[in-house]
């Protein structure tokens, strides 16, 4: 796909986000040299923590293809994806990610939430067996 077309579309989405008072981040998913989905941040508009450009774009592309597995797609995003988006990108099996700007120095991810592992032997063992059985059956 022509990089000039991608840049033009990313910029259009950035301008829309900016006018909506959203953090200007835009994303495009390309498959077979065609734009499959494009969008921008909508976290404030939707009051939805998950409404990052990358995630919205992945959802649009998955809906269009009727498949969550986007392994034959590439993602172009204006800003380096945050850790949440990166995990979703990996789960969607996106083939390649291209971004145009690293996070600015003043933009830091929130690190105040604690993550704690709880272990209850009976629950942990039965849950582990359930997961094993699930994936074993999937492979059949």
PDB file of C-alpha atoms in Angstrom:
ATOM      1  CA  UNK A   1       0.000   0.000   0.000  1.00  0.00           C
ATOM      2  CA  UNK A   2       1.222   3.479  -0.835  1.00  0.00           C
ATOM      3  CA  UNK A   3       2.580   5.151   2.312  1.00  0.00           C
ATOM      4  CA  UNK A   4       1.268   8.552   1.151  1.00  0.00           C
ATOM      5  CA  UNK A   5      -2.295   7.215   1.217  1.00  0.00           C
ATOM      6  CA  UNK A   6      -1.764   5.807   4.701  1.00  0.00           C
ATOM      7  CA  UNK A   7      -0.313   9.082   5.968  1.00  0.00           C
ATOM      8  CA  UNK A   8      -3.177  11.056   4.443  1.00  0.00           C
ATOM      9  CA  UNK A   9      -5.785   8.808   6.091  1.00  0.00           C
ATOM     10  CA  UNK A  10      -3.982   8.805   9.439  1.00  0.00           C
ATOM     11  CA  UNK A  11      -3.834  12.597   9.338  1.00  0.00           C
ATOM     12  CA  UNK A  12      -7.562  12.863   8.542  1.00  0.00           C
ATOM     13  CA  UNK A  13      -8.343  10.739  11.583  1.00  0.00           C
ATOM     14  CA  UNK A  14      -5.940  12.776  13.734  1.00  0.00           C
ATOM     15  CA  UNK A  15      -7.723  15.996  12.784  1.00  0.00           C
ATOM     16  CA  UNK A  16     -11.131  14.488  13.610  1.00  0.00           C
ATOM     17  CA  UNK A  17      -9.866  13.357  17.031  1.00  0.00           C
ATOM     18  CA  UNK A  18      -8.317  16.751  17.715  1.00  0.00           C
ATOM     19  CA  UNK A  19     -11.582  18.555  16.892  1.00  0.00           C
ATOM     20  CA  UNK A  20     -13.446  16.231  19.266  1.00  0.00           C
ATOM     21  CA  UNK A  21     -10.954  17.073  22.044  1.00  0.00           C
ATOM     22  CA  UNK A  22      -9.693  13.480  21.994  1.00  0.00           C
ATOM     23  CA  UNK A  23      -6.018  12.613  22.342  1.00  0.00           C
ATOM     24  CA  UNK A  24      -5.045  12.694  18.658  1.00  0.00           C
ATOM     25  CA  UNK A  25      -4.121   9.108  17.881  1.00  0.00           C
ATOM     26  CA  UNK A  26      -5.223   7.359  14.700  1.00  0.00           C
ATOM     27  CA  UNK A  27      -5.018   3.824  13.370  1.00  0.00           C
ATOM     28  CA  UNK A  28      -5.490   2.020  10.068  1.00  0.00           C
ATOM     29  CA  UNK A  29      -5.601  -1.698   9.317  1.00  0.00           C
ATOM     30  CA  UNK A  30      -4.515  -2.820   5.853  1.00  0.00           C
ATOM     31  CA  UNK A  31      -5.167  -6.173   4.230  1.00  0.00           C
ATOM     32  CA  UNK A  32      -4.176  -7.107   0.676  1.00  0.00           C
ATOM     33  CA  UNK A  33      -3.093  -3.498  -0.025  1.00  0.00           C
ATOM     34  CA  UNK A  34      -6.539  -2.147   0.881  1.00  0.00           C
ATOM     35  CA  UNK A  35      -7.621  -0.155   3.914  1.00  0.00           C
ATOM     36  CA  UNK A  36      -9.893  -2.438   5.902  1.00  0.00           C
ATOM     37  CA  UNK A  37     -10.550  -0.148   8.873  1.00  0.00           C
ATOM     38  CA  UNK A  38      -9.575   3.301  10.099  1.00  0.00           C
ATOM     39  CA  UNK A  39     -10.394   5.264  13.208  1.00  0.00           C
ATOM     40  CA  UNK A  40      -9.157   7.523  15.996  1.00  0.00           C
ATOM     41  CA  UNK A  41      -9.334   7.701  19.785  1.00  0.00           C
ATOM     42  CA  UNK A  42     -12.852   8.002  21.201  1.00  0.00           C
ATOM     43  CA  UNK A  43     -12.215   7.467  24.906  1.00  0.00           C
ATOM     44  CA  UNK A  44     -13.685  10.810  26.000  1.00  0.00           C
ATOM     45  CA  UNK A  45     -16.533  10.807  23.481  1.00  0.00           C
ATOM     46  CA  UNK A  46     -17.658   7.310  24.454  1.00  0.00           C
ATOM     47  CA  UNK A  47     -16.483   7.530  28.066  1.00  0.00           C
ATOM     48  CA  UNK A  48     -14.940   4.134  27.428  1.00  0.00           C
ATOM     49  CA  UNK A  49     -11.460   3.251  28.689  1.00  0.00           C
ATOM     50  CA  UNK A  50     -11.091   0.746  25.829  1.00  0.00           C
ATOM     51  CA  UNK A  51     -11.841   3.240  23.045  1.00  0.00           C
ATOM     52  CA  UNK A  52      -8.236   3.649  21.931  1.00  0.00           C
ATOM     53  CA  UNK A  53      -7.723   4.000  18.184  1.00  0.00           C
ATOM     54  CA  UNK A  54      -5.942   0.658  17.870  1.00  0.00           C
ATOM     55  CA  UNK A  55      -8.621  -1.320  19.684  1.00  0.00           C
ATOM     56  CA  UNK A  56     -11.473   0.362  17.814  1.00  0.00           C
ATOM     57  CA  UNK A  57      -9.702  -0.308  14.533  1.00  0.00           C
ATOM     58  CA  UNK A  58      -9.154  -3.972  15.404  1.00  0.00           C
ATOM     59  CA  UNK A  59     -12.827  -4.337  16.319  1.00  0.00           C
ATOM     60  CA  UNK A  60     -13.919  -2.756  13.021  1.00  0.00           C
ATOM     61  CA  UNK A  61     -11.622  -4.987  10.978  1.00  0.00           C
ATOM     62  CA  UNK A  62     -12.681  -8.128  12.859  1.00  0.00           C
ATOM     63  CA  UNK A  63     -16.335  -7.277  12.319  1.00  0.00           C
ATOM     64  CA  UNK A  64     -15.761  -6.678   8.602  1.00  0.00           C
ATOM     65  CA  UNK A  65     -13.939  -9.988   8.224  1.00  0.00           C
ATOM     66  CA  UNK A  66     -16.194 -11.816  10.681  1.00  0.00           C
ATOM     67  CA  UNK A  67     -13.009 -13.126  12.281  1.00  0.00           C
ATOM     68  CA  UNK A  68     -10.988 -11.968  15.288  1.00  0.00           C
ATOM     69  CA  UNK A  69      -7.793 -13.447  13.815  1.00  0.00           C
ATOM     70  CA  UNK A  70      -6.164 -10.656  11.800  1.00  0.00           C
ATOM     71  CA  UNK A  71      -2.911 -12.482  11.050  1.00  0.00           C
ATOM     72  CA  UNK A  72      -2.914 -11.344   7.429  1.00  0.00           C
ATOM     73  CA  UNK A  73      -3.347  -7.677   8.350  1.00  0.00           C
ATOM     74  CA  UNK A  74      -0.975  -4.821   9.141  1.00  0.00           C
ATOM     75  CA  UNK A  75      -1.663  -2.002  11.572  1.00  0.00           C
ATOM     76  CA  UNK A  76      -0.465   1.563  11.024  1.00  0.00           C
ATOM     77  CA  UNK A  77      -0.783   3.811  14.052  1.00  0.00           C
ATOM     78  CA  UNK A  78       0.295   7.396  14.573  1.00  0.00           C
ATOM     79  CA  UNK A  79       1.687   6.864  18.101  1.00  0.00           C
ATOM     80  CA  UNK A  80       3.464   3.859  19.616  1.00  0.00           C
ATOM     81  CA  UNK A  81       0.754   1.658  21.164  1.00  0.00           C
ATOM     82  CA  UNK A  82       0.315   1.618  24.927  1.00  0.00           C
ATOM     83  CA  UNK A  83       0.717  -1.661  26.799  1.00  0.00           C
ATOM     84  CA  UNK A  84      -3.042  -2.380  26.762  1.00  0.00           C
ATOM     85  CA  UNK A  85      -3.267  -1.887  23.004  1.00  0.00           C
ATOM     86  CA  UNK A  86      -0.085  -3.876  22.429  1.00  0.00           C
ATOM     87  CA  UNK A  87      -1.583  -6.873  24.215  1.00  0.00           C
ATOM     88  CA  UNK A  88      -4.797  -6.620  22.160  1.00  0.00           C
ATOM     89  CA  UNK A  89      -2.755  -6.284  18.950  1.00  0.00           C
ATOM     90  CA  UNK A  90      -0.870  -9.463  19.816  1.00  0.00           C
ATOM     91  CA  UNK A  91      -4.100 -11.296  20.694  1.00  0.00           C
ATOM     92  CA  UNK A  92      -5.583 -10.274  17.332  1.00  0.00           C
ATOM     93  CA  UNK A  93      -2.502 -11.818  15.692  1.00  0.00           C
ATOM     94  CA  UNK A  94      -1.771  -8.659  13.669  1.00  0.00           C
ATOM     95  CA  UNK A  95       1.118  -9.469  11.319  1.00  0.00           C
ATOM     96  CA  UNK A  96       3.035  -6.157  11.586  1.00  0.00           C
ATOM     97  CA  UNK A  97       2.656  -2.853  13.386  1.00  0.00           C
ATOM     98  CA  UNK A  98       4.087   0.383  12.032  1.00  0.00           C
ATOM     99  CA  UNK A  99       4.035   3.552  14.127  1.00  0.00           C
ATOM    100  CA  UNK A 100       5.319   7.032  13.417  1.00  0.00           C
ATOM    101  CA  UNK A 101       6.053   8.554  16.825  1.00  0.00           C
ATOM    102  CA  UNK A 102       7.274   7.289  20.191  1.00  0.00           C
ATOM    103  CA  UNK A 103       5.389   8.395  23.273  1.00  0.00           C
ATOM    104  CA  UNK A 104       6.325  11.942  24.293  1.00  0.00           C
ATOM    105  CA  UNK A 105       8.329  12.273  27.523  1.00  0.00           C
ATOM    106  CA  UNK A 106       5.381  13.821  29.348  1.00  0.00           C
ATOM    107  CA  UNK A 107       3.051  10.905  28.451  1.00  0.00           C
ATOM    108  CA  UNK A 108       3.463   8.127  31.008  1.00  0.00           C
ATOM    109  CA  UNK A 109       1.255   5.131  31.633  1.00  0.00           C
ATOM    110  CA  UNK A 110      -0.484   4.885  34.997  1.00  0.00           C
ATOM    111  CA  UNK A 111       1.381   2.457  37.224  1.00  0.00           C
ATOM    112  CA  UNK A 112      -0.562   2.735  40.499  1.00  0.00           C
ATOM    113  CA  UNK A 113      -2.629  -0.464  40.294  1.00  0.00           C
ATOM    114  CA  UNK A 114      -1.354  -3.517  42.154  1.00  0.00           C
ATOM    115  CA  UNK A 115      -1.555  -7.002  40.620  1.00  0.00           C
ATOM    116  CA  UNK A 116      -1.766  -9.829  43.146  1.00  0.00           C
ATOM    117  CA  UNK A 117      -1.750 -13.591  42.614  1.00  0.00           C
ATOM    118  CA  UNK A 118      -4.143 -15.470  44.881  1.00  0.00           C
ATOM    119  CA  UNK A 119      -3.620 -19.173  45.324  1.00  0.00           C
ATOM    120  CA  UNK A 120      -6.296 -21.495  46.612  1.00  0.00           C
ATOM    121  CA  UNK A 121      -5.076 -25.012  45.908  1.00  0.00           C
ATOM    122  CA  UNK A 122      -8.447 -26.628  45.186  1.00  0.00           C
ATOM    123  CA  UNK A 123      -9.640 -23.858  42.902  1.00  0.00           C
ATOM    124  CA  UNK A 124      -6.252 -23.418  41.198  1.00  0.00           C
ATOM    125  CA  UNK A 125      -5.869 -27.146  40.497  1.00  0.00           C
ATOM    126  CA  UNK A 126      -9.405 -27.597  39.159  1.00  0.00           C
ATOM    127  CA  UNK A 127      -9.131 -24.450  37.037  1.00  0.00           C
ATOM    128  CA  UNK A 128      -5.766 -25.546  35.631  1.00  0.00           C
ATOM    129  CA  UNK A 129      -7.291 -28.908  34.673  1.00  0.00           C
ATOM    130  CA  UNK A 130     -10.279 -27.175  33.054  1.00  0.00           C
ATOM    131  CA  UNK A 131      -7.933 -25.048  30.909  1.00  0.00           C
ATOM    132  CA  UNK A 132      -5.859 -28.089  29.918  1.00  0.00           C
ATOM    133  CA  UNK A 133      -8.989 -29.991  28.903  1.00  0.00           C
ATOM    134  CA  UNK A 134     -10.354 -27.044  26.946  1.00  0.00           C
ATOM    135  CA  UNK A 135      -7.238 -26.623  24.808  1.00  0.00           C
ATOM    136  CA  UNK A 136      -6.700 -30.355  24.477  1.00  0.00           C
ATOM    137  CA  UNK A 137     -10.220 -30.652  23.022  1.00  0.00           C
ATOM    138  CA  UNK A 138      -9.603 -27.670  20.729  1.00  0.00           C
ATOM    139  CA  UNK A 139      -6.560 -29.384  19.215  1.00  0.00           C
ATOM    140  CA  UNK A 140      -8.526 -32.530  18.330  1.00  0.00           C
TER     141      UNK A 140
END
